[in-house]
Structures are given as C-alpha cells and as structure tokens.
Amino acid sequence: MIEGDYQELKDFFLPFVMERYGGTAVSSDLRKIIEDTAKAFLWCILSTTNDMHLKEITTISLAESLYEKGLYNLLTYLEIGATRINIEGMFLAFSVEIHNWLLFLHNNGKLKGIYDRFTGFYKFNE
C-alpha cells in the first residue's frame, strides 16, 4: 500500500521540487542530490507512525539520500561542480527546503499528517 501512495505522491511532488532548481545556474549534480533527497523525504513521511520534528525529517531524508550516493561519513565533502560542500552545511540548508516541501504538501492536501509550520512538528494522522 505504501508503494502506491509513494508513487502517487512522487508524481505530484517531484515536478514542484525540480522546477525550483531548473535554472542553468544549478548543476546537474545538485539537482540529482535534491531529487534523491526529495524521494527519501517522501519515504520518510509515508513510513512514519510517530510524530516527528523538522530536524528529524531533515536528518533522515538527507542521511538516506547521501547513503544511497555512497557518502557514509561526515568527513566526506560533496563535490557539486567546482564547489565542495561539507555535509554538515547541507543539513542547515535542507531544513529550509524540507520546511517548504512540507508546507507545499500540506497546502495542497497531500500530506498524510499535519505540519505545524511554527513549531516544526509533523504529526502523523491515522
């Protein structure tokens, strides 16, 4: 059942995410990382049965996407074009992006739970 929900949500959600990073100023490497993180984000929010905070969702989503990319520790730098990004720095930037993703899904009635934008809590809704 979760696979069907994932596919339906992915078909709706990924165009929104990728449109935000479609310009020529964004490298294909960065777009791939964003796409992989967005997919991990969907699995995270669809798989949980507990309430989660934005920081937890960000950590799980990024950790899973970086693991799939083969980056297994914090000593690794991510090379995006000519830029090297420390993985810790990505967590700060992605919290803002994942907040936007949660609001987008919430505002479009696609979020399975309820997201409180001012506290950062995502409450699972059965």
XYZ file of N, CA and C in Angstrom:
378
model
N 0.817 -1.193 0.000
C 0.000 0.000 0.000
C 0.866 1.265 0.000
N 1.943 1.258 0.790
C 2.785 2.449 0.871
C 3.456 2.752 -0.470
N 3.757 1.711 -1.260
C 4.384 1.920 -2.564
C 3.471 2.701 -3.496
N 2.176 2.386 -3.478
C 1.212 3.125 -4.295
C 1.082 4.575 -3.857
N 1.032 4.796 -2.538
C 0.985 6.163 -2.003
C 2.238 6.926 -2.386
N 3.380 6.238 -2.282
C 4.656 6.869 -2.627
C 4.659 7.294 -4.092
N 4.262 6.400 -4.984
C 4.296 6.711 -6.419
C 3.355 7.869 -6.752
N 2.165 7.855 -6.176
C 1.196 8.928 -6.426
C 1.731 10.277 -5.924
N 2.280 10.265 -4.724
C 2.821 11.488 -4.144
C 4.060 11.955 -4.909
N 4.894 11.021 -5.317
C 6.101 11.358 -6.081
C 5.728 12.024 -7.404
N 4.724 11.495 -8.094
C 4.296 12.066 -9.366
C 3.781 13.500 -9.201
N 3.160 13.775 -8.072
C 2.659 15.117 -7.788
C 3.769 16.049 -7.310
N 4.646 15.545 -6.457
C 5.607 16.341 -5.712
C 6.897 16.662 -6.470
N 7.476 15.680 -7.153
C 8.783 15.887 -7.796
C 8.789 17.017 -8.824
N 7.756 17.183 -9.638
C 7.788 18.333 -10.561
C 7.911 19.677 -9.830
N 7.235 19.819 -8.700
C 7.348 21.039 -7.898
C 8.785 21.235 -7.421
N 9.372 20.183 -6.881
C 10.733 20.268 -6.349
C 11.719 20.602 -7.465
N 11.654 19.889 -8.558
C 12.644 20.049 -9.612
C 12.477 21.374 -10.358
N 11.271 21.892 -10.426
C 11.037 23.192 -11.062
C 11.766 24.308 -10.310
N 11.864 24.149 -8.995
C 12.547 25.153 -8.170
C 14.042 25.210 -8.464
N 14.590 24.160 -9.051
C 16.019 24.084 -9.325
C 16.295 23.801 -10.795
N 15.474 24.341 -11.655
C 15.588 24.054 -13.073
C 16.479 24.987 -13.861
N 16.930 26.068 -13.256
C 17.735 27.048 -13.977
C 19.116 26.544 -14.342
N 19.761 27.263 -15.224
C 21.091 26.867 -15.675
C 22.156 27.100 -14.608
N 21.840 27.891 -13.579
C 22.803 28.149 -12.511
C 22.949 26.952 -11.568
N 22.054 25.980 -11.685
C 22.068 24.817 -10.805
C 22.667 23.642 -11.568
N 23.708 23.065 -11.006
C 24.382 21.956 -11.681
C 23.508 20.704 -11.667
N 23.786 19.822 -12.599
C 23.037 18.560 -12.660
C 23.335 17.707 -11.431
N 24.544 17.826 -10.875
C 24.885 17.077 -9.657
C 24.002 17.515 -8.496
N 23.832 18.823 -8.325
C 22.994 19.325 -7.251
C 21.536 18.934 -7.466
N 21.067 19.016 -8.709
C 19.680 18.607 -8.994
C 19.459 17.139 -8.635
N 20.446 16.290 -8.898
C 20.321 14.864 -8.574
C 20.258 14.662 -7.067
N 21.076 15.398 -6.319
C 21.047 15.292 -4.857
C 19.687 15.754 -4.326
N 19.176 16.836 -4.872
C 17.865 17.338 -4.439
C 16.775 16.324 -4.765
N 16.825 15.745 -5.949
C 15.834 14.737 -6.331
C 15.903 13.523 -5.412
N 17.103 13.033 -5.134
C 17.257 11.875 -4.253
C 16.785 12.186 -2.838
N 17.070 13.392 -2.368
C 16.626 13.795 -1.034
C 15.106 13.926 -0.993
N 14.510 14.434 -2.047
C 13.048 14.553 -2.105
C 12.388 13.179 -2.059
N 12.952 12.221 -2.760
C 12.406 10.856 -2.737
C 12.544 10.239 -1.348
N 13.702 10.430 -0.716
C 13.899 9.922 0.648
C 12.948 10.610 1.617
N 12.719 11.895 1.429
C 11.772 12.655 2.239
C 10.372 12.036 2.155
N 9.941 11.707 0.953
C 8.609 11.096 0.788
C 8.518 9.769 1.518
N 9.544 8.925 1.374
C 9.544 7.642 2.084
C 9.489 7.880 3.591
N 10.212 8.882 4.062
C 10.251 9.184 5.492
C 8.866 9.553 6.012
N 8.200 10.490 5.356
C 6.901 10.932 5.886
C 5.802 9.905 5.667
N 5.959 9.044 4.671
C 4.958 7.994 4.457
C 5.171 6.796 5.382
N 6.395 6.589 5.820
C 6.720 5.417 6.630
C 6.512 5.622 8.125
N 6.502 6.863 8.564
C 6.434 7.112 10.000
C 5.029 6.875 10.558
N 5.002 6.411 11.777
C 3.739 6.308 12.511
C 3.838 7.123 13.796
N 4.916 7.894 13.919
C 5.140 8.736 15.092
C 5.203 10.188 14.672
N 5.007 11.067 15.636
C 5.203 12.476 15.382
C 6.701 12.728 15.240
N 7.064 13.650 14.347
C 8.471 13.945 14.091
C 8.662 15.455 14.001
N 9.870 15.885 14.312
C 10.224 17.282 14.165
C 10.934 17.485 12.820
N 10.887 18.695 12.314
C 11.546 19.038 11.059
C 13.011 18.601 11.047
N 13.706 18.754 12.160
C 15.118 18.351 12.231
C 15.261 16.850 12.007
N 14.351 16.068 12.571
C 14.405 14.611 12.390
C 14.120 14.237 10.943
N 13.129 14.867 10.360
C 12.787 14.577 8.960
C 13.959 14.947 8.055
N 14.576 16.088 8.322
C 15.731 16.530 7.532
C 16.888 15.550 7.671
N 17.185 15.158 8.896
C 18.303 14.246 9.143
C 18.084 12.917 8.435
N 16.906 12.357 8.570
C 16.622 11.061 7.948
C 16.649 11.171 6.428
N 16.025 12.203 5.881
C 15.958 12.371 4.421
C 17.344 12.545 3.820
N 18.137 13.417 4.419
C 19.488 13.637 3.895
C 20.384 12.428 4.120
N 20.292 11.837 5.288
C 21.122 10.668 5.582
C 20.845 9.551 4.584
N 19.591 9.310 4.299
C 19.236 8.241 3.358
C 19.706 8.569 1.945
N 19.520 9.800 1.514
C 19.931 10.136 0.143
C 21.452 10.113 0.007
N 22.179 10.562 1.034
C 23.642 10.521 0.976
C 24.169 9.092 1.068
N 23.497 8.270 1.857
C 23.874 6.857 1.945
C 23.735 6.193 0.566
N 22.629 6.468 -0.096
C 22.405 5.897 -1.431
C 23.446 6.390 -2.429
N 23.975 7.587 -2.196
C 25.009 8.143 -3.072
C 26.386 7.579 -2.734
N 26.504 6.864 -1.617
C 27.774 6.267 -1.232
C 28.603 7.132 -0.299
N 27.992 8.148 0.301
C 28.695 9.012 1.246
C 28.308 8.557 2.643
N 29.234 7.910 3.331
C 28.899 7.225 4.566
C 29.358 7.906 5.844
N 30.100 9.013 5.746
C 30.550 9.656 6.980
C 30.653 11.163 6.806
N 30.738 11.868 7.927
C 30.746 13.321 7.900
C 32.079 13.916 7.469
N 33.083 13.091 7.287
C 34.368 13.602 6.825
C 34.359 13.817 5.314
N 33.320 13.347 4.673
C 33.212 13.437 3.226
C 32.735 14.825 2.813
N 33.310 15.308 1.746
C 32.813 16.521 1.112
C 32.037 16.113 -0.116
N 31.001 16.840 -0.387
C 30.199 16.586 -1.567
C 30.673 17.537 -2.653
N 31.047 17.012 -3.779
C 31.510 17.838 -4.878
C 30.337 18.092 -5.809
N 30.014 19.372 -5.962
C 28.943 19.790 -6.866
C 29.584 20.765 -7.839
N 29.866 20.276 -9.032
C 30.609 21.090 -9.987
C 31.983 21.387 -9.417
N 32.332 22.672 -9.345
C 33.622 23.081 -8.803
C 33.545 23.402 -7.316
N 32.379 23.229 -6.720
C 32.180 23.585 -5.321
C 32.220 22.344 -4.444
N 32.903 22.472 -3.306
C 32.925 21.395 -2.310
C 32.071 21.843 -1.136
N 31.108 21.027 -0.775
C 30.211 21.352 0.331
C 30.428 20.336 1.441
N 30.622 20.843 2.646
C 30.720 19.998 3.814
C 29.322 19.471 4.116
N 29.199 18.212 4.445
C 27.890 17.605 4.650
C 27.121 18.281 5.785
N 27.824 18.734 6.844
C 27.116 19.410 7.936
C 26.394 20.655 7.436
N 27.001 21.355 6.494
C 26.380 22.552 5.933
C 25.115 22.256 5.170
N 25.037 21.070 4.591
C 23.834 20.694 3.851
C 22.626 20.558 4.767
N 22.843 20.112 6.005
C 21.722 19.931 6.923
C 21.036 21.259 7.207
N 21.815 22.320 7.325
C 21.225 23.632 7.581
C 20.394 24.101 6.397
N 20.936 23.968 5.214
C 20.227 24.419 4.013
C 18.980 23.575 3.746
N 19.070 22.284 3.966
C 17.940 21.414 3.649
C 16.792 21.535 4.640
N 17.041 21.994 5.848
C 15.926 22.219 6.782
C 14.958 23.237 6.205
N 15.498 24.283 5.594
C 14.650 25.306 4.973
C 13.879 24.701 3.807
N 14.558 23.920 2.994
C 13.904 23.328 1.826
C 12.827 22.324 2.238
N 13.128 21.493 3.193
C 12.155 20.493 3.632
C 10.961 21.159 4.315
N 11.180 22.249 5.007
C 10.075 23.041 5.555
C 9.157 23.478 4.401
N 9.750 23.980 3.315
C 8.967 24.375 2.142
C 8.208 23.190 1.553
N 8.848 22.029 1.506
C 8.192 20.847 0.950
C 6.988 20.435 1.794
N 7.163 20.451 3.102
C 6.056 20.107 3.997
C 4.894 21.076 3.826
N 5.197 22.356 3.726
C 4.136 23.354 3.520
C 3.448 23.159 2.181
N 4.208 22.869 1.143
C 3.618 22.630 -0.178
C 2.634 21.457 -0.136
N 3.068 20.342 0.438
C 2.188 19.173 0.524
C 0.985 19.456 1.420
N 1.214 20.124 2.530
C 0.121 20.468 3.447
C -0.904 21.372 2.756
N -0.425 22.414 2.099
C -1.314 23.375 1.446
C -2.082 22.779 0.272
N -1.583 21.687 -0.276
C -2.252 21.030 -1.393
C -3.025 19.785 -0.965
N -3.178 19.591 0.338
C -3.958 18.466 0.844
C -3.343 17.106 0.583
N -2.051 17.039 0.393
C -1.383 15.770 0.077
C -0.600 15.190 1.246
N -0.485 15.926 2.327
C 0.268 15.464 3.478
C -0.601 14.526 4.299
N -0.075 13.366 4.638
C -0.836 12.373 5.405
C -1.082 12.822 6.837
N -0.238 13.696 7.338
C -0.378 14.201 8.699
C -0.603 15.699 8.686
N -0.280 16.311 9.803
C -0.440 17.752 9.948
C 0.920 18.336 10.295
N 1.294 19.391 9.578
C 2.566 20.051 9.828
C 2.302 21.420 10.432
N 2.888 21.657 11.609
C 2.787 22.964 12.256
C 4.016 23.770 11.869
N 3.830 24.732 11.013
C 4.943 25.493 10.450
C 5.693 26.332 11.474
N 5.078 26.612 12.608
C 5.724 27.473 13.590
C 6.475 26.702 14.673
N 6.165 25.431 14.842
C 6.913 24.611 15.793
C 7.817 23.606 15.087
N 7.526 23.320 13.816
C 8.326 22.357 13.064
C 7.931 20.909 13.309
N 6.768 20.699 13.955
C 6.340 19.321 14.229
C 5.388 18.814 13.152
N 5.681 17.598 12.698
C 4.811 16.866 11.788
C 4.112 15.801 12.611
N 2.806 15.894 12.681
C 2.032 14.946 13.466
C 1.385 13.934 12.536
N 1.757 12.696 12.761
C 1.187 11.591 11.984
C -0.315 11.522 12.251
N -1.073 11.304 11.191
C -2.528 11.250 11.286
C -3.010 9.924 10.710
N -3.570 9.079 11.546
C -4.027 7.770 11.062
C -5.321 7.873 10.324
